[in-house]
Amino acid sequence: MIDVKLIRDDADGVKQRLATRNVDTGPIDEVLKLDENWRAKKHDAEQRQAALNKANKAFGTWMGGRKKNPEMPAPIELVELLGETPPDPETAQVKLRELGETKDKIEGEAAAILNQIEAHLLHLPNLPGAKTPVGRTEADNVVVKEWGKPTEFDFEPKAHWDLVGDKGLELEIGGRISGSGFPFLRGKLAKLERAMINFFLDLHTAEHGYTECWTPFMVRGETLRNSSQLPKFYDDLYRADERDDLYLIPTAEVPLTSVHAGEIIADEDAPIRYCAYTPCFRREAGAAGKDTRGILRVHQFSKVELMVVTTPERSDEEHETLTRCAETVLEKLNIPYRRLELCTGDMGFGAARCYDLEAWAPGVGKWLEVSSCSNFTDFQARRAKIRVRDKDKNTRLAHTLNGSGLACPRTMIAIIENNQRADGSIAIPGALQPFYGAAEL
RNA sequence: GGAGGGGUGGCAGAGUGGUUGAUUGCGUCGGUUUCGAAAACCGAUUUGCCCGCAAGGGUAACGGGGGUUCGAAUCCCCCCCCCUCCGCCA
């Protein structure tokens, strides 16, 4: 969520910045109006509550006093609020109840307005960072780095689906069991998948300082709200069923972001870095019919995720570090890749800045997104109530970041297609051999 | 799934309708003392929101949500989580 105070203080600025994300800024004006309304109601209700609190205390004292002295007169605080001297406690009670009901009504109106404000805010994306390139579509993303040269072949490189048909890519079986988009791996490819996961995890824990986590794969709606998949992206999620209000996670980002929900973290304990392997489940509702061949786009895939909680001062630096950790995986696998900085119009909902890492896949002849490294600034932290506290006890919202390190299917495609030989055999990259246990697939 | 116990401030642990945002202990921070430290003593020590330039004032929160009441941490209802035992099952 973006900060309602920002809208209060600089609605035009917020509108300008959000407009670069191709967002309808109408709700901003609406929020501005509602907020003004809310504050008036809220203030009114609190004034009434303050008066009632005083009177109720006085009433209690009066009741206590009358036990000893039945002639005790009504206390001044009570008389002040009621505007008259009550003849007896019963009369005072009736008046207090009426005043309380009026207060409740105003309070209820304020709460209803606050709900409307929140409903708007939950559907507004994060403000883009000051350095985020402005642009409308993915064509406006900026290639900020290229690593390695696209692999050259003295033969026509094949696509992965033509290379590993006899090595365990069993799409028909997956289809039979679950449907299209649920790949089934058997034998060598199944082992390759496991080798990749172990390689990723070992690298990030042993060399990059991340703490390995094992998380639930099903989560509550509230957890998805914290990391901003809900309410806006309900259609992209798999939900258990009406008996259990649980959803299958689309990424380990979801459980990891909520690890410290509601907590205040000491500055010196930040950054906190977590990594986790999980399967990821995505309906890919908006992408039906796109990239359907092979394992380019699937409903279930493995991913090792990197997640960081840090201070606002440090998040830019952590963003670079995190992205480097993901890049290191590709470099160790010797996969040519490029880093894109996404423009305002193409960034994910919660991101203020985002780098995509794209691996070169010579068989399909495309750059494949294998990682997306985002700085969410305080967007998720505001929803999840994650804060940090400095030495002087100033608390402020934490910043959260995450990125894939990496996603398996597309990385597997890159491995297969970049390491193919003319005879159709596939070499295993050196870094992966200890995990796979052989030099060839 | 069944039965029972419990969720209070950084932690421990009181509190069963009326100045209780909450006794107390520990921890932490500041001060006194000391050459320094320990000990002792004194003081401070939750977070959100609203009004205010500020000083300050107001309000809310005792797992979450509803209810009863003039007034709820305290009473009632629903839900969540943790613990123990039984059943079932990897």
Short mmCIF file of C-alpha atoms (C1' of nucleotides) in Angstrom, two decimals:
data_model
loop_
_atom_site.label_atom_id
_atom_site.label_comp_id
_atom_site.label_asym_id
_atom_site.label_seq_id
_atom_site.Cartn_x
_atom_site.Cartn_y
_atom_site.Cartn_z
CA MET A 1 0.00 0.00 0.00
CA ILE A 2 1.08 3.52 -0.58
CA ASP A 3 0.93 5.94 2.31
CA VAL A 4 -2.34 7.83 2.58
CA LYS A 5 -0.37 10.73 4.08
CA LEU A 6 1.50 11.09 0.80
CA ILE A 7 -1.80 11.54 -0.96
CA ARG A 8 -2.91 13.99 1.69
CA ASP A 9 0.24 16.07 1.35
CA ASP A 10 0.90 15.83 -2.38
CA ALA A 11 -1.93 14.26 -4.31
CA ASP A 12 -0.76 15.74 -7.60
CA GLY A 13 2.72 14.34 -7.16
CA VAL A 14 1.32 10.89 -6.41
CA LYS A 15 -0.96 11.09 -9.44
CA GLN A 16 1.92 12.07 -11.69
CA ARG A 17 4.08 9.24 -10.51
CA LEU A 18 1.33 6.64 -10.75
CA ALA A 19 0.33 7.85 -14.20
CA THR A 20 3.70 6.61 -15.45
CA ARG A 21 2.52 3.14 -14.51
CA ASN A 22 -0.49 3.34 -16.81
CA VAL A 23 -2.78 3.51 -13.81
CA ASP A 24 -6.10 5.31 -13.57
CA THR A 25 -5.45 8.02 -11.00
CA GLY A 26 -9.12 8.73 -10.39
CA PRO A 27 -9.07 6.85 -7.07
CA ILE A 28 -6.50 9.31 -5.75
CA ASP A 29 -8.98 12.18 -5.85
CA GLU A 30 -11.56 9.88 -4.34
CA VAL A 31 -9.21 8.92 -1.51
CA LEU A 32 -8.39 12.57 -0.90
CA LYS A 33 -12.06 13.41 -0.46
CA LEU A 34 -12.77 10.37 1.69
CA ASP A 35 -9.77 11.04 3.86
CA GLU A 36 -10.89 14.56 4.63
CA ASN A 37 -14.30 13.25 5.48
CA TRP A 38 -12.85 10.48 7.62
CA ARG A 39 -10.69 12.81 9.66
CA ALA A 40 -13.62 15.11 10.43
CA LYS A 41 -15.77 12.19 11.59
CA LYS A 42 -12.95 10.60 13.47
CA HIS A 43 -12.14 13.81 15.27
CA ASP A 44 -15.76 14.36 16.18
CA ALA A 45 -16.11 10.82 17.52
CA GLU A 46 -12.96 11.15 19.59
CA GLN A 47 -14.09 14.42 21.13
CA ARG A 48 -17.33 12.78 22.17
CA GLN A 49 -15.49 9.75 23.45
CA ALA A 50 -13.21 11.92 25.56
CA ALA A 51 -16.19 13.63 27.20
CA LEU A 52 -17.92 10.29 27.76
CA ASN A 53 -14.83 8.75 29.30
CA LYS A 54 -14.65 11.55 31.84
CA ALA A 55 -18.35 11.34 32.61
CA ASN A 56 -18.29 7.56 32.94
CA LYS A 57 -15.45 7.70 35.40
CA ALA A 58 -17.28 10.31 37.40
CA PHE A 59 -20.40 8.18 37.26
CA GLY A 60 -18.52 5.22 38.70
CA THR A 61 -17.18 7.36 41.51
CA TRP A 62 -20.65 8.65 42.18
CA MET A 63 -22.13 5.17 42.36
CA GLY A 64 -19.37 4.11 44.73
CA GLY A 65 -19.86 7.20 46.89
CA ARG A 66 -23.62 6.74 47.14
CA LYS A 67 -23.14 3.39 48.78
CA LYS A 68 -21.78 5.22 51.78
CA ASN A 69 -23.72 8.42 51.39
CA PRO A 70 -26.99 8.09 49.42
CA GLU A 71 -27.34 11.86 49.39
CA MET A 72 -24.08 12.43 47.50
CA PRO A 73 -24.67 14.89 44.63
CA ALA A 74 -23.69 14.18 41.04
CA PRO A 75 -20.04 15.02 40.32
CA ILE A 76 -19.22 18.12 38.31
CA GLU A 77 -17.81 16.20 35.30
CA LEU A 78 -21.12 14.44 34.89
CA VAL A 79 -23.12 17.64 35.22
CA GLU A 80 -20.90 19.31 32.65
CA LEU A 81 -21.44 16.68 30.01
CA LEU A 82 -25.15 16.31 30.61
CA GLY A 83 -25.67 20.07 30.79
CA GLU A 84 -27.82 19.65 33.89
CA THR A 85 -27.74 18.08 37.31
CA PRO A 86 -29.24 14.58 37.07
CA PRO A 87 -31.78 13.95 39.82
CA ASP A 88 -30.68 10.33 40.16
CA PRO A 89 -28.24 7.83 38.62
CA GLU A 90 -30.92 6.22 36.48
CA THR A 91 -31.63 9.49 34.68
CA ALA A 92 -27.90 10.00 34.15
CA GLN A 93 -27.60 6.48 32.77
CA VAL A 94 -30.27 7.06 30.17
CA LYS A 95 -28.61 10.28 29.03
CA LEU A 96 -25.21 8.68 28.92
CA ARG A 97 -26.56 5.87 26.83
CA GLU A 98 -28.05 8.29 24.32
CA LEU A 99 -24.80 10.22 24.07
CA GLY A 100 -22.96 6.95 23.64
CA GLU A 101 -25.24 5.89 20.82
CA THR A 102 -24.67 9.15 18.97
CA LYS A 103 -20.94 8.65 19.36
CA ASP A 104 -21.21 5.04 18.10
CA LYS A 105 -23.08 6.20 15.04
CA ILE A 106 -20.43 8.74 14.11
CA GLU A 107 -17.70 6.22 14.85
CA GLY A 108 -19.39 3.70 12.59
CA GLU A 109 -19.57 6.21 9.77
CA ALA A 110 -15.88 6.96 10.17
CA ALA A 111 -15.05 3.24 10.06
CA ALA A 112 -17.08 2.78 6.88
CA ILE A 113 -15.20 5.60 5.20
CA LEU A 114 -11.88 4.16 6.31
CA ASN A 115 -12.85 0.86 4.69
CA GLN A 116 -13.53 2.61 1.42
CA ILE A 117 -10.16 4.33 1.60
CA GLU A 118 -8.41 1.06 2.21
CA ALA A 119 -10.26 -0.64 -0.61
CA HIS A 120 -8.90 1.99 -2.98
CA LEU A 121 -5.40 1.87 -1.59
CA LEU A 122 -5.20 -1.91 -1.84
CA HIS A 123 -5.68 -1.65 -5.59
CA LEU A 124 -3.10 1.05 -6.19
CA PRO A 125 0.42 -0.06 -7.15
CA ASN A 126 3.60 1.17 -5.54
CA LEU A 127 5.10 4.49 -6.52
CA PRO A 128 7.95 4.01 -8.98
CA GLY A 129 11.39 4.91 -7.69
CA ALA A 130 13.01 8.20 -8.61
CA LYS A 131 15.53 6.39 -10.83
CA THR A 132 13.06 4.03 -12.47
CA PRO A 133 13.04 4.60 -16.23
CA VAL A 134 9.73 5.99 -17.41
CA GLY A 135 8.05 4.02 -20.14
CA ARG A 136 4.77 2.51 -21.25
CA THR A 137 5.51 -1.07 -22.28
CA GLU A 138 8.16 -3.75 -22.11
CA ALA A 139 9.69 -2.20 -25.21
CA ASP A 140 10.77 0.68 -22.97
CA ASN A 141 12.73 -1.51 -20.57
CA VAL A 142 16.42 -0.75 -20.48
CA VAL A 143 19.13 -3.33 -21.02
CA VAL A 144 21.64 -2.29 -18.39
CA LYS A 145 24.04 -5.16 -18.70
CA GLU A 146 24.94 -8.14 -20.85
CA TRP A 147 27.06 -11.01 -19.69
CA GLY A 148 28.63 -13.62 -21.94
CA LYS A 149 28.14 -13.97 -25.66
CA PRO A 150 25.22 -15.85 -27.16
CA THR A 151 26.49 -19.37 -27.64
CA GLU A 152 27.58 -20.14 -31.20
CA PHE A 153 26.99 -23.45 -32.89
CA ASP A 154 28.27 -24.96 -36.08
CA PHE A 155 24.91 -26.63 -36.45
CA GLU A 156 21.31 -25.52 -36.07
CA PRO A 157 20.60 -25.54 -32.30
CA LYS A 158 17.42 -27.31 -31.31
CA ALA A 159 14.72 -26.26 -28.87
CA HIS A 160 14.64 -28.10 -25.54
CA TRP A 161 11.49 -30.00 -26.44
CA ASP A 162 13.34 -31.60 -29.32
CA LEU A 163 16.40 -32.36 -27.22
CA VAL A 164 15.16 -34.08 -24.11
CA GLY A 165 12.26 -36.15 -25.32
CA ASP A 166 14.27 -39.23 -24.49
CA LYS A 167 15.69 -37.85 -21.25
CA GLY A 168 12.57 -37.55 -19.16
CA LEU A 169 10.48 -34.58 -20.32
CA GLU A 170 7.06 -36.20 -20.18
CA LEU A 171 4.57 -33.48 -20.98
CA GLU A 172 1.84 -35.94 -21.99
CA ILE A 173 2.07 -37.67 -18.65
CA GLY A 174 1.80 -34.39 -16.80
CA GLY A 175 -1.17 -33.53 -18.95
CA ARG A 176 -2.83 -36.83 -18.22
CA ILE A 177 -2.29 -36.47 -14.47
CA SER A 178 -3.06 -32.80 -13.99
CA GLY A 179 -3.48 -30.97 -17.27
CA SER A 180 -1.31 -28.97 -19.57
CA GLY A 181 1.23 -26.80 -17.84
CA PHE A 182 2.05 -29.41 -15.25
CA PRO A 183 5.26 -30.97 -16.46
CA PHE A 184 6.24 -34.47 -15.45
CA LEU A 185 9.94 -35.20 -15.28
CA ARG A 186 11.29 -38.71 -15.19
CA GLY A 187 14.78 -40.05 -14.77
CA LYS A 188 17.60 -37.74 -15.85
CA LEU A 189 15.61 -34.52 -15.97
CA ALA A 190 14.04 -35.21 -12.59
CA LYS A 191 17.50 -35.55 -11.19
CA LEU A 192 18.67 -32.43 -12.98
CA GLU A 193 15.85 -30.50 -11.36
CA ARG A 194 16.92 -31.70 -7.94
CA ALA A 195 20.57 -30.95 -8.69
CA MET A 196 19.69 -27.40 -9.68
CA ILE A 197 17.72 -26.77 -6.51
CA ASN A 198 20.56 -28.07 -4.35
CA PHE A 199 23.13 -26.07 -6.26
CA PHE A 200 21.13 -22.85 -5.90
CA LEU A 201 20.48 -23.33 -2.21
CA ASP A 202 24.06 -24.27 -1.37
CA LEU A 203 25.39 -21.27 -3.24
CA HIS A 204 23.10 -18.75 -1.54
CA THR A 205 23.49 -20.16 1.94
CA ALA A 206 27.21 -20.96 1.89
CA GLU A 207 28.49 -18.06 -0.16
CA HIS A 208 25.85 -15.32 -0.13
CA GLY A 209 24.82 -15.37 3.51
CA TYR A 210 21.16 -16.29 3.17
CA THR A 211 19.40 -18.37 5.80
CA GLU A 212 17.66 -21.35 4.31
CA CYS A 213 13.97 -21.69 5.07
CA TRP A 214 11.37 -24.35 4.53
CA THR A 215 7.94 -22.85 4.25
CA PRO A 216 4.32 -23.92 3.97
CA PHE A 217 3.18 -24.20 0.36
CA MET A 218 -0.36 -23.20 1.23
CA VAL A 219 -1.12 -19.89 2.90
CA ARG A 220 -3.97 -17.76 4.13
CA GLY A 221 -5.47 -14.87 2.28
CA GLU A 222 -4.02 -12.55 4.85
CA THR A 223 -0.51 -13.75 4.01
CA LEU A 224 -1.11 -13.04 0.34
CA ARG A 225 -2.42 -9.61 1.23
CA ASN A 226 0.79 -8.83 3.09
CA SER A 227 2.92 -9.37 0.02
CA SER A 228 0.27 -7.74 -2.23
CA GLN A 229 -0.91 -10.67 -4.37
CA LEU A 230 -4.35 -10.09 -2.91
CA PRO A 231 -6.85 -8.61 -3.37
CA LYS A 232 -5.83 -7.60 -6.87
CA PHE A 233 -4.48 -10.84 -8.32
CA TYR A 234 -6.99 -13.37 -7.08
CA ASP A 235 -7.44 -14.76 -10.60
CA ASP A 236 -3.79 -15.74 -10.85
CA LEU A 237 -3.95 -17.91 -7.76
CA TYR A 238 -4.96 -21.46 -7.08
CA ARG A 239 -7.26 -21.67 -4.12
CA ALA A 240 -7.77 -24.86 -2.12
CA ASP A 241 -11.55 -24.90 -1.93
CA GLU A 242 -14.34 -23.41 0.13
CA ARG A 243 -13.62 -25.75 3.04
CA ASP A 244 -10.18 -24.30 3.62
CA ASP A 245 -9.42 -20.67 3.10
CA LEU A 246 -5.99 -21.51 1.77
CA TYR A 247 -4.15 -20.73 -1.43
CA LEU A 248 -1.21 -22.41 -3.12
CA ILE A 249 1.76 -20.08 -3.09
CA PRO A 250 2.73 -18.50 -6.43
CA THR A 251 6.24 -17.88 -5.06
CA ALA A 252 8.18 -18.32 -1.81
CA GLU A 253 8.12 -14.54 -1.59
CA VAL A 254 4.67 -14.92 -0.07
CA PRO A 255 5.50 -16.96 3.04
CA LEU A 256 8.92 -15.33 3.44
CA THR A 257 7.55 -11.79 3.43
CA SER A 258 5.22 -12.63 6.29
CA VAL A 259 7.89 -14.18 8.50
CA HIS A 260 8.38 -10.89 10.33
CA ALA A 261 4.88 -9.51 9.88
CA GLY A 262 3.88 -7.34 12.81
CA GLU A 263 7.41 -7.16 14.17
CA ILE A 264 9.79 -4.33 14.88
CA ILE A 265 13.34 -5.25 13.95
CA ALA A 266 16.38 -3.53 15.45
CA ASP A 267 18.42 -1.71 12.82
CA GLU A 268 21.51 -3.70 13.75
CA ASP A 269 19.70 -6.97 12.98
CA ALA A 270 19.03 -5.82 9.41
CA PRO A 271 19.36 -6.86 6.71
CA ILE A 272 17.70 -10.20 7.26
CA ARG A 273 18.25 -12.47 4.29
CA TYR A 274 16.25 -15.60 3.61
CA CYS A 275 16.22 -18.09 0.80
CA ALA A 276 13.85 -20.95 0.21
CA TYR A 277 13.11 -23.60 -2.34
CA THR A 278 9.42 -24.06 -2.99
CA PRO A 279 7.21 -25.18 -5.79
CA CYS A 280 5.25 -22.27 -7.24
CA PHE A 281 1.68 -22.46 -8.49
CA ARG A 282 0.30 -19.98 -10.96
CA ARG A 283 -2.84 -20.01 -13.03
CA GLU A 284 -1.19 -17.76 -15.62
CA ALA A 285 -4.70 -16.54 -16.25
CA GLY A 286 -3.66 -13.59 -18.37
CA ALA A 287 -1.24 -15.58 -20.49
CA ALA A 288 -3.44 -18.36 -21.84
CA GLY A 289 -2.15 -19.61 -25.16
CA LYS A 290 1.16 -17.78 -24.86
CA ASP A 291 4.49 -19.64 -24.76
CA THR A 292 2.74 -22.95 -24.44
CA ARG A 293 5.43 -25.19 -25.90
CA GLY A 294 7.79 -27.22 -23.80
CA ILE A 295 8.27 -25.80 -20.33
CA LEU A 296 8.41 -22.13 -21.24
CA ARG A 297 5.35 -21.26 -19.18
CA VAL A 298 3.88 -23.70 -16.69
CA HIS A 299 1.40 -23.78 -13.82
CA GLN A 300 3.76 -25.46 -11.40
CA PHE A 301 7.49 -24.98 -11.17
CA SER A 302 10.36 -25.07 -8.74
CA LYS A 303 12.10 -21.92 -7.65
CA VAL A 304 14.67 -20.85 -5.12
CA GLU A 305 13.71 -17.42 -3.87
CA LEU A 306 15.82 -14.75 -2.21
CA MET A 307 14.14 -12.37 0.20
CA VAL A 308 15.53 -9.45 2.20
CA VAL A 309 14.14 -7.24 4.96
CA THR A 310 16.20 -4.14 5.57
CA THR A 311 16.18 -0.48 6.53
CA PRO A 312 14.99 2.21 4.11
CA GLU A 313 18.52 3.63 4.03
CA ARG A 314 19.97 0.38 2.84
CA SER A 315 17.44 -0.98 0.40
CA ASP A 316 18.97 0.42 -2.81
CA GLU A 317 22.27 -1.19 -1.97
CA GLU A 318 20.57 -4.46 -1.05
CA HIS A 319 18.75 -4.42 -4.36
CA GLU A 320 22.05 -4.42 -6.21
CA THR A 321 23.50 -7.10 -3.95
CA LEU A 322 20.47 -9.32 -4.29
CA THR A 323 20.51 -9.01 -8.05
CA ARG A 324 24.19 -9.90 -8.09
CA CYS A 325 23.46 -13.04 -6.08
CA ALA A 326 20.98 -14.14 -8.72
CA GLU A 327 23.37 -13.24 -11.54
CA THR A 328 26.11 -15.27 -9.91
CA VAL A 329 24.06 -18.41 -10.43
CA LEU A 330 23.90 -17.78 -14.16
CA GLU A 331 27.56 -16.95 -14.32
CA LYS A 332 28.55 -20.13 -12.53
CA LEU A 333 26.41 -22.06 -14.98
CA ASN A 334 28.04 -20.15 -17.81
CA ILE A 335 24.70 -19.08 -19.25
CA PRO A 336 24.75 -15.86 -21.30
CA TYR A 337 22.28 -13.39 -19.84
CA ARG A 338 21.27 -9.78 -19.75
CA ARG A 339 19.92 -7.56 -17.05
CA LEU A 340 16.96 -5.35 -17.82
CA GLU A 341 15.77 -2.50 -15.71
CA LEU A 342 12.02 -2.50 -16.05
CA CYS A 343 10.31 0.75 -16.94
CA THR A 344 7.46 2.24 -14.94
CA GLY A 345 4.84 0.77 -17.24
CA ASP A 346 6.13 -2.81 -17.06
CA MET A 347 6.99 -3.23 -13.40
CA GLY A 348 5.10 -5.54 -11.11
CA PHE A 349 2.40 -4.13 -8.86
CA GLY A 350 4.40 -3.75 -5.67
CA ALA A 351 7.82 -2.91 -7.06
CA ALA A 352 9.41 0.52 -6.96
CA ARG A 353 12.35 -0.73 -8.98
CA CYS A 354 12.89 -4.03 -10.70
CA TYR A 355 15.61 -5.83 -12.60
CA ASP A 356 14.75 -8.80 -14.76
CA LEU A 357 17.45 -11.31 -15.59
CA GLU A 358 17.01 -12.98 -18.94
CA ALA A 359 18.91 -16.08 -19.94
CA TRP A 360 19.72 -16.72 -23.59
CA ALA A 361 18.03 -19.81 -25.01
CA PRO A 362 19.53 -20.50 -28.45
CA GLY A 363 17.11 -23.31 -29.30
CA VAL A 364 13.95 -21.28 -28.95
CA GLY A 365 15.92 -18.19 -29.94
CA LYS A 366 14.66 -16.06 -27.07
CA TRP A 367 15.75 -14.29 -23.95
CA LEU A 368 13.93 -16.02 -21.10
CA GLU A 369 13.09 -14.30 -17.84
CA VAL A 370 14.62 -16.45 -15.11
CA SER A 371 14.65 -13.92 -12.30
CA SER A 372 12.90 -10.75 -11.30
CA CYS A 373 14.60 -8.79 -8.56
CA SER A 374 12.45 -6.11 -6.99
CA ASN A 375 12.73 -3.45 -4.36
CA PHE A 376 9.29 -3.06 -2.82
CA THR A 377 10.40 -0.18 -0.57
CA ASP A 378 7.79 0.08 2.21
CA PHE A 379 4.88 -1.14 0.06
CA GLN A 380 4.71 -4.66 1.46
CA ALA A 381 6.00 -3.60 4.87
CA ARG A 382 3.05 -1.26 5.31
CA ARG A 383 0.63 -4.10 4.66
CA ALA A 384 2.57 -6.64 6.70
CA LYS A 385 3.43 -4.12 9.44
CA ILE A 386 7.15 -4.84 9.38
CA ARG A 387 9.13 -2.05 10.99
CA VAL A 388 12.69 -1.25 11.95
CA ARG A 389 13.93 0.72 14.93
CA ASP A 390 17.16 2.72 15.19
CA LYS A 391 19.32 3.47 18.24
CA ASP A 392 17.23 6.52 19.07
CA LYS A 393 14.11 4.36 19.08
CA ASN A 394 12.70 5.90 15.94
CA THR A 395 10.59 3.32 14.22
CA ARG A 396 9.82 3.39 10.54
CA LEU A 397 8.56 0.90 8.01
CA ALA A 398 11.08 -1.63 6.80
CA HIS A 399 11.91 -2.13 3.15
CA THR A 400 11.49 -5.55 1.56
CA LEU A 401 13.13 -6.98 -1.53
CA ASN A 402 13.06 -10.26 -3.31
CA GLY A 403 14.22 -12.01 -6.40
CA SER A 404 14.42 -15.45 -7.89
CA GLY A 405 17.68 -17.21 -7.53
CA LEU A 406 16.57 -18.86 -9.85
CA ALA A 407 13.42 -20.32 -11.37
CA CYS A 408 14.02 -23.88 -12.54
CA PRO A 409 12.19 -24.53 -15.82
CA ARG A 410 13.60 -21.68 -17.84
CA THR A 411 17.03 -22.06 -16.31
CA MET A 412 16.82 -25.72 -17.27
CA ILE A 413 15.93 -24.72 -20.80
CA ALA A 414 18.97 -22.45 -20.94
CA ILE A 415 21.21 -25.21 -19.61
CA ILE A 416 19.91 -27.72 -22.11
CA GLU A 417 19.90 -25.49 -25.14
CA ASN A 418 23.25 -23.83 -24.49
CA ASN A 419 25.04 -27.10 -23.83
CA GLN A 420 23.71 -29.16 -26.68
CA ARG A 421 26.08 -30.85 -29.08
CA ALA A 422 25.65 -31.75 -32.72
CA ASP A 423 24.92 -35.38 -31.86
CA GLY A 424 22.06 -34.36 -29.58
CA SER A 425 23.92 -35.04 -26.35
CA ILE A 426 23.94 -32.40 -23.60
CA ALA A 427 26.83 -31.43 -21.38
CA ILE A 428 26.23 -30.61 -17.72
CA PRO A 429 27.88 -27.32 -16.67
CA GLY A 430 30.88 -27.86 -14.43
CA ALA A 431 29.35 -26.16 -11.41
CA LEU A 432 26.39 -28.49 -11.56
CA GLN A 433 28.29 -31.74 -12.06
CA PRO A 434 28.94 -32.42 -8.35
CA PHE A 435 25.20 -32.09 -7.77
CA TYR A 436 24.11 -34.02 -10.83
CA GLY A 437 26.78 -36.66 -10.49
CA ALA A 438 27.73 -36.83 -14.17
CA ALA A 439 29.20 -34.64 -16.88
CA GLU A 440 26.52 -35.40 -19.40
CA LEU A 441 22.75 -35.54 -19.25
"C1'" G B 1 -11.79 -35.56 14.63
"C1'" G B 2 -12.70 -35.74 20.44
"C1'" A B 3 -11.43 -33.82 25.58
"C1'" G B 4 -8.91 -30.30 28.46
"C1'" G B 5 -5.44 -26.01 29.45
"C1'" G B 6 -3.66 -21.42 27.73
"C1'" G B 7 -2.83 -16.67 24.58
"C1'" U B 8 -1.64 -9.68 28.84
"C1'" G B 9 3.87 -4.63 27.53
"C1'" G B 10 11.24 -6.91 25.05
"C1'" C B 11 10.73 -11.41 28.38
"C1'" A B 12 8.54 -13.52 32.90
"C1'" G B 13 4.13 -12.99 35.39
"C1'" A B 14 -0.32 -10.39 38.30
"C1'" G B 15 -4.92 -8.69 37.39
"C1'" U B 16 -12.42 -11.59 36.97
"C1'" G B 17 -16.93 -4.99 35.67
"C1'" G B 18 -15.32 1.56 37.51
"C1'" U B 19 -8.62 6.76 37.35
"C1'" U B 20 -5.63 -0.46 34.93
"C1'" G B 21 -2.08 1.33 29.28
"C1'" A B 22 -2.35 -2.06 32.94
"C1'" U B 23 0.94 -4.30 40.14
"C1'" U B 24 5.59 -6.70 40.20
"C1'" G B 25 10.24 -9.07 38.68
"C1'" C B 26 13.92 -9.42 34.87
"C1'" G B 27 16.09 -7.09 30.82
"C1'" U B 28 17.41 -2.42 28.39
"C1'" C B 29 18.73 2.91 28.49
"C1'" G B 30 20.11 7.42 31.35
"C1'" G B 31 21.81 9.42 36.10
"C1'" U B 32 24.12 9.24 41.20
"C1'" U B 33 28.27 6.72 43.42
"C1'" U B 34 33.49 4.90 41.67
"C1'" C B 35 40.20 5.86 39.41
"C1'" G B 36 37.16 2.43 36.50
"C1'" A B 37 33.74 -1.53 37.03
"C1'" A B 38 30.33 -4.45 39.91
"C1'" A B 39 26.71 -3.73 43.56
"C1'" A B 40 23.31 -0.25 45.42
"C1'" C B 41 20.08 3.80 44.73
"C1'" C B 42 17.11 7.31 41.49
"C1'" G B 43 14.66 7.94 36.86
"C1'" A B 44 13.09 6.33 32.08
"C1'" U B 45 11.44 2.25 29.11
"C1'" U B 46 4.71 -0.27 23.89
"C1'" U B 47 2.56 0.98 19.39
"C1'" G B 48 -1.04 3.11 15.93
"C1'" C B 49 -4.20 7.11 14.71
"C1'" C B 50 -6.35 12.30 15.17
"C1'" C B 51 -5.69 17.76 16.39
"C1'" G B 52 -1.32 21.10 16.75
"C1'" C B 53 4.35 25.03 13.70
"C1'" A B 54 5.65 23.26 18.38
"C1'" A B 55 4.95 22.42 23.39
"C1'" G B 56 1.24 19.52 24.18
"C1'" G B 57 -3.65 17.38 24.02
"C1'" G B 58 -7.10 13.45 22.56
"C1'" U B 59 -8.18 8.46 21.24
"C1'" A B 60 -7.39 3.25 20.41
"C1'" A B 61 -5.03 -1.50 21.40
"C1'" C B 62 -4.52 -7.08 26.90
"C1'" G B 63 -4.65 -13.31 20.09
"C1'" G B 64 -8.72 -11.50 16.09
"C1'" G B 65 -13.90 -10.13 15.33
"C1'" G B 66 -18.83 -9.29 17.22
"C1'" G B 67 -22.13 -8.59 21.64
"C1'" U B 68 -23.86 -7.12 26.81
"C1'" U B 69 -23.11 -2.45 29.86
"C1'" C B 70 -23.42 4.29 31.57
"C1'" G B 71 -18.46 1.74 31.83
"C1'" A B 72 -14.95 -4.54 29.59
"C1'" A B 73 -8.16 -7.10 29.95
"C1'" U B 74 -12.20 -8.68 33.17
"C1'" C B 75 -19.06 -11.18 31.35
"C1'" C B 76 -21.31 -13.67 26.57
"C1'" C B 77 -20.78 -15.57 21.25
"C1'" C B 78 -17.75 -16.81 16.85
"C1'" C B 79 -12.87 -17.53 14.82
"C1'" C B 80 -7.36 -18.15 15.01
"C1'" C B 81 -2.90 -19.86 17.33
"C1'" C B 82 0.05 -22.64 21.09
"C1'" C B 83 0.33 -26.76 24.78
"C1'" U B 84 -1.38 -31.74 26.95
"C1'" C B 85 -4.11 -36.31 26.34
"C1'" C B 86 -7.13 -39.67 23.10
"C1'" G B 87 -8.35 -41.29 18.11
"C1'" C B 88 -6.76 -41.48 12.95
"C1'" C B 89 -2.80 -41.25 9.44
"C1'" A B 90 2.25 -40.26 6.36
#
